[in-house]
Coordinates of N, CA and C in Angstrom, one line a residue:
M1 N -2.2 7.8 7.4 CA -1.4 7.3 8.5 C -0.5 6.1 7.9
L2 N 0.7 6.2 8.1 CA 1.6 5.1 7.7 C 1.5 3.9 8.6
S3 N 1.5 2.7 8.0 CA 1.4 1.5 8.8 C 2.5 0.6 8.4
K4 N 2.9 -0.3 9.4 CA 3.9 -1.3 9.2 C 3.2 -2.5 8.6
L5 N 4.0 -3.3 7.8 CA 3.4 -4.5 7.3 C 3.6 -5.6 8.3
N6 N 2.6 -6.5 8.4 CA 2.7 -7.6 9.3 C 3.3 -8.8 8.6
H7 N 4.4 -9.3 9.1 CA 5.0 -10.5 8.6 C 5.2 -10.5 7.1
P8 N 5.9 -9.5 6.5 CA 6.1 -9.5 5.1 C 7.0 -10.6 4.6
R9 N 6.8 -11.1 3.4 CA 7.6 -12.1 2.8 C 8.8 -11.3 2.2
K10 N 10.0 -11.8 2.6 CA 11.3 -11.1 2.1 C 11.6 -11.5 0.7
N11 N 12.1 -10.6 -0.1 CA 12.6 -10.9 -1.4 C 13.7 -9.9 -1.8
T12 N 14.9 -10.4 -2.1 CA 16.0 -9.5 -2.5 C 16.2 -9.6 -4.0
L13 N 15.4 -10.4 -4.7 CA 15.6 -10.5 -6.1 C 14.8 -9.4 -6.8
P14 N 15.1 -9.1 -8.1 CA 14.4 -8.1 -8.8 C 12.9 -8.4 -8.8
L15 N 12.1 -7.3 -9.1 CA 10.6 -7.5 -9.1 C 10.2 -8.5 -10.1
P16 N 9.2 -9.3 -9.8 CA 8.8 -10.3 -10.8 C 8.2 -9.6 -12.1
I17 N 8.1 -10.3 -13.2 CA 7.5 -9.8 -14.4 C 6.1 -9.3 -14.0
G18 N 5.7 -8.1 -14.5 CA 4.4 -7.6 -14.1 C 4.4 -6.6 -13.0
G19 N 5.6 -6.5 -12.3 CA 5.7 -5.5 -11.3 C 5.1 -6.0 -10.0
L20 N 5.1 -5.2 -9.0 CA 4.7 -5.5 -7.6 C 3.2 -5.9 -7.6
L21 N 2.4 -5.2 -8.4 CA 0.9 -5.5 -8.3 C 0.5 -6.3 -9.5
G22 N 1.4 -6.7 -10.4 CA 1.0 -7.5 -11.5 C 0.7 -9.0 -11.2
N23 N 0.3 -9.8 -12.1 CA 0.0 -11.2 -11.9 C 1.2 -12.0 -11.4
G24 N 2.4 -11.5 -11.7 CA 3.6 -12.2 -11.2 C 4.1 -11.7 -9.9
G25 N 3.3 -10.8 -9.3 CA 3.8 -10.2 -8.0 C 3.3 -10.9 -6.8
A26 N 2.8 -10.1 -5.8 CA 2.5 -10.6 -4.5 C 1.2 -11.4 -4.4
G27 N 0.3 -11.2 -5.2 CA -1.0 -11.9 -5.1 C -1.7 -11.4 -3.8
D28 N -2.3 -12.2 -3.0 CA -3.0 -11.8 -1.8 C -2.1 -11.7 -0.6
D29 N -0.8 -12.0 -0.7 CA 0.1 -12.1 0.4 C 0.8 -10.7 0.6
P30 N 1.3 -10.4 1.8 CA 2.2 -9.3 2.0 C 3.5 -9.5 1.2
Y31 N 4.1 -8.4 0.8 CA 5.3 -8.5 0.0 C 6.3 -7.5 0.4
H32 N 7.6 -7.8 0.4 CA 8.6 -6.8 0.8 C 9.8 -7.0 -0.1
V33 N 10.2 -5.9 -0.8 CA 11.3 -5.9 -1.7 C 12.4 -4.9 -1.2
Q34 N 13.5 -5.4 -0.8 CA 14.6 -4.6 -0.3 C 15.4 -4.0 -1.5
L35 N 15.5 -2.7 -1.5 CA 16.2 -2.0 -2.6 C 17.5 -1.4 -2.0
G36 N 18.5 -2.1 -2.0 CA 19.8 -1.7 -1.4 C 19.7 -1.7 0.1
K37 N 20.6 -1.0 0.8 CA 20.8 -1.1 2.2 C 19.7 -0.3 3.0
H38 N 19.2 0.8 2.4 CA 18.3 1.8 3.2 C 17.0 2.0 2.5
A39 N 16.6 1.2 1.6 CA 15.3 1.4 0.9 C 14.5 0.1 0.7
F40 N 13.2 0.2 0.8 CA 12.4 -0.9 0.5 C 11.0 -0.5 0.0
I41 N 10.3 -1.4 -0.6 CA 8.9 -1.3 -1.0 C 8.2 -2.4 -0.4
G42 N 7.1 -2.1 0.3 CA 6.3 -3.1 0.9 C 4.8 -3.1 0.5
L43 N 4.2 -4.2 0.2 CA 2.8 -4.3 -0.1 C 2.1 -5.0 1.0
S44 N 1.1 -4.4 1.6 CA 0.4 -5.1 2.6 C -0.5 -6.3 2.1
Q45 N -0.9 -7.1 3.0 CA -1.9 -8.1 2.6 C -3.2 -7.5 2.2
K46 N -3.9 -8.1 1.2 CA -5.2 -7.5 0.8 C -6.2 -7.7 2.0
Q47 N -6.9 -6.6 2.3 CA -7.9 -6.6 3.3 C -9.3 -6.5 2.7
I48 N -10.2 -7.3 3.0 CA -11.6 -7.2 2.5 C -12.5 -7.0 3.7
M49 N -13.3 -5.9 3.6 CA -14.2 -5.6 4.7 C -15.7 -5.6 4.2
M50 N -16.5 -6.4 4.7 CA -17.9 -6.5 4.3 C -18.7 -5.3 4.8
Q51 N -19.6 -4.8 3.9 CA -20.4 -3.7 4.2 C -21.9 -4.1 4.6
P52 N -22.6 -3.3 5.3 CA -24.0 -3.7 5.7 C -24.9 -4.0 4.5
D53 N -24.7 -3.3 3.4 CA -25.5 -3.5 2.2 C -25.2 -4.7 1.4
G54 N -24.2 -5.5 1.8 CA -23.8 -6.7 1.1 C -22.6 -6.5 0.2
G55 N -22.2 -5.2 0.0 CA -21.0 -4.9 -0.8 C -19.8 -5.1 0.1
F56 N -18.6 -4.7 -0.5 CA -17.4 -4.8 0.3 C -16.4 -3.8 -0.1
L57 N -15.4 -3.6 0.7 CA -14.2 -2.7 0.4 C -13.0 -3.6 0.3
E58 N -12.2 -3.4 -0.7 CA -11.0 -4.2 -0.9 C -9.9 -3.1 -0.7
K59 N -8.9 -3.4 0.2 CA -7.9 -2.3 0.5 C -6.5 -2.9 0.4
W60 N -5.6 -2.1 -0.2 CA -4.2 -2.4 -0.4 C -3.4 -1.2 0.2
N61 N -2.3 -1.5 0.7 CA -1.4 -0.4 1.2 C 0.0 -0.7 0.7
I62 N 0.6 0.3 0.0 CA 2.0 0.2 -0.5 C 2.8 1.2 0.3
L63 N 3.9 0.7 0.9 CA 4.8 1.6 1.7 C 6.1 1.6 1.0
Y64 N 6.6 2.8 0.7 CA 8.0 3.0 0.1 C 8.7 3.7 1.2
Q65 N 9.9 3.2 1.5 CA 10.7 3.8 2.6 C 12.2 3.9 2.1
I66 N 12.7 5.1 2.2 CA 14.2 5.4 1.9 C 14.7 6.0 3.2
G67 N 15.6 5.3 3.8 CA 16.2 5.8 5.1 C 15.1 6.0 6.1
V68 N 14.9 7.2 6.6 CA 13.8 7.4 7.6 C 12.6 8.1 7.0
S69 N 12.7 8.4 5.7 CA 11.5 9.0 5.0 C 10.6 7.9 4.5
A70 N 9.3 8.2 4.6 CA 8.4 7.1 4.1 C 7.2 7.7 3.3
C71 N 6.7 6.9 2.4 CA 5.6 7.4 1.6 C 4.6 6.2 1.5
S72 N 3.3 6.5 1.8 CA 2.3 5.4 1.8 C 1.2 5.7 0.8
L73 N 0.8 4.7 0.0 CA -0.3 4.9 -0.9 C -1.3 3.8 -0.6
E74 N -2.5 4.2 -0.2 CA -3.6 3.3 0.1 C -4.6 3.3 -0.9
L75 N -4.9 2.2 -1.5 CA -5.9 2.0 -2.5 C -7.1 1.2 -2.0
T76 N -8.3 1.8 -2.0 CA -9.5 1.1 -1.6 C -10.5 1.1 -2.7
I77 N -11.0 -0.1 -3.1 CA -12.0 -0.3 -4.1 C -13.3 -0.6 -3.4
I78 N -14.3 0.2 -3.8 CA -15.7 0.0 -3.2 C -16.5 -0.8 -4.2
A79 N -17.0 -2.0 -3.8 CA -17.7 -2.9 -4.7 C -19.1 -3.1 -4.2
N80 N -20.0 -3.4 -5.1 CA -21.4 -3.7 -4.7 C -21.5 -5.2 -4.4
V81 N -22.7 -5.6 -4.1 CA -23.0 -7.0 -3.7 C -22.6 -8.0 -4.9
C82 N -22.6 -7.6 -6.1 CA -22.2 -8.4 -7.3 C -20.7 -8.4 -7.5
G83 N -20.0 -7.6 -6.8 CA -18.5 -7.5 -6.9 C -18.1 -6.5 -8.0
E84 N -19.0 -5.7 -8.5 CA -18.7 -4.6 -9.4 C -18.1 -3.4 -8.7
A85 N -17.0 -2.9 -9.2 CA -16.4 -1.7 -8.6 C -17.3 -0.5 -8.8
K86 N -17.7 0.2 -7.7 CA -18.5 1.4 -7.7 C -17.8 2.6 -7.3
G87 N -16.6 2.5 -6.8 CA -15.9 3.6 -6.3 C -14.4 3.3 -6.0
L88 N -13.6 4.3 -5.9 CA -12.2 4.2 -5.7 C -11.7 5.3 -4.7
L89 N -11.0 4.9 -3.7 CA -10.4 5.8 -2.8 C -8.9 5.7 -2.9
L90 N -8.2 6.8 -3.1 CA -6.7 6.8 -3.1 C -6.3 7.8 -2.0
Q91 N -5.5 7.3 -1.1 CA -4.9 8.2 0.0 C -3.4 8.1 -0.1
F92 N -2.8 9.3 -0.2 CA -1.3 9.4 -0.3 C -0.8 10.1 0.9
C93 N 0.2 9.6 1.5 CA 0.8 10.3 2.6 C 2.3 10.2 2.5
S94 N 3.0 11.3 2.6 CA 4.5 11.3 2.6 C 5.0 12.0 3.9
Q95 N 6.0 11.4 4.5 CA 6.4 11.9 5.8 C 8.0 11.8 5.9
T96 N 8.6 12.9 6.5 CA 10.0 13.0 6.8 C 10.0 13.4 8.3
P97 N 10.8 12.7 9.1 CA 10.9 13.0 10.5 C 11.4 14.4 10.8
K98 N 10.9 15.0 11.9 CA 11.2 16.3 12.3 C 12.6 16.5 12.7
W99 N 13.2 15.5 13.3 CA 14.6 15.6 13.7 C 15.6 15.8 12.6
L100 N 15.2 15.6 11.4 CA 16.1 15.9 10.2 C 16.2 17.4 9.9
G101 N 15.5 18.2 10.7 CA 15.6 19.6 10.5 C 14.4 20.1 9.7
K102 N 13.8 19.3 8.9 CA 12.6 19.7 8.2 C 11.5 18.7 8.5
S103 N 10.3 19.2 8.8 CA 9.2 18.3 9.0 C 8.3 18.5 7.8
F104 N 8.1 17.4 7.1 CA 7.3 17.4 5.9 C 6.3 16.3 5.9
R105 N 5.1 16.7 5.7 CA 4.0 15.7 5.7 C 3.0 16.2 4.7
V106 N 2.7 15.4 3.7 CA 1.7 15.7 2.7 C 0.7 14.5 2.7
Q107 N -0.6 14.9 2.7 CA -1.6 13.9 2.6 C -2.7 14.3 1.6
F108 N -3.1 13.3 0.8 CA -4.0 13.6 -0.3 C -5.0 12.5 -0.3
L109 N -6.3 12.8 -0.4 CA -7.4 11.8 -0.5 C -8.2 12.1 -1.7
F110 N -8.4 11.1 -2.5 CA -9.2 11.2 -3.7 C -10.4 10.2 -3.6
R111 N -11.6 10.7 -3.8 CA -12.8 9.8 -3.8 C -13.5 9.9 -5.2
R112 N -13.9 8.8 -5.6 CA -14.7 8.8 -6.9 C -15.9 7.9 -6.7

C-alpha cells in the first residue's frame, strides 16, 4: 500500500554525498527531493516498533512518484533484543491510475 509522507523536509538541491540513505542523507527524519516539475523521491521517517519478545522492527518507506504513477519500496529490519538483525522484509508496490487507460499494479514481498 502506498503511503504519503508526513511533513517531509523539502530539498531542491542535488542528493547529498552518500545518496538518500547514506550517512549524508536524511538520517532519522523524513526527506523529500523534488526532481523537476512532476517527479520526486520521498523517504519516510524511521519507524521502530517494539515486539513482545524484546526485539524490534525498524521500518523505512521510500516513495518514488513521476506524474500520477507511484512506486513504493518498504524495508523492514527484524532485530532481536540485542539489536542484531535477524530478518529482512522487502515490499515493492508499483501503481498507475486506472483513468490513464491502463491499470497496472505490481506487488512483491520478500521475507528472509
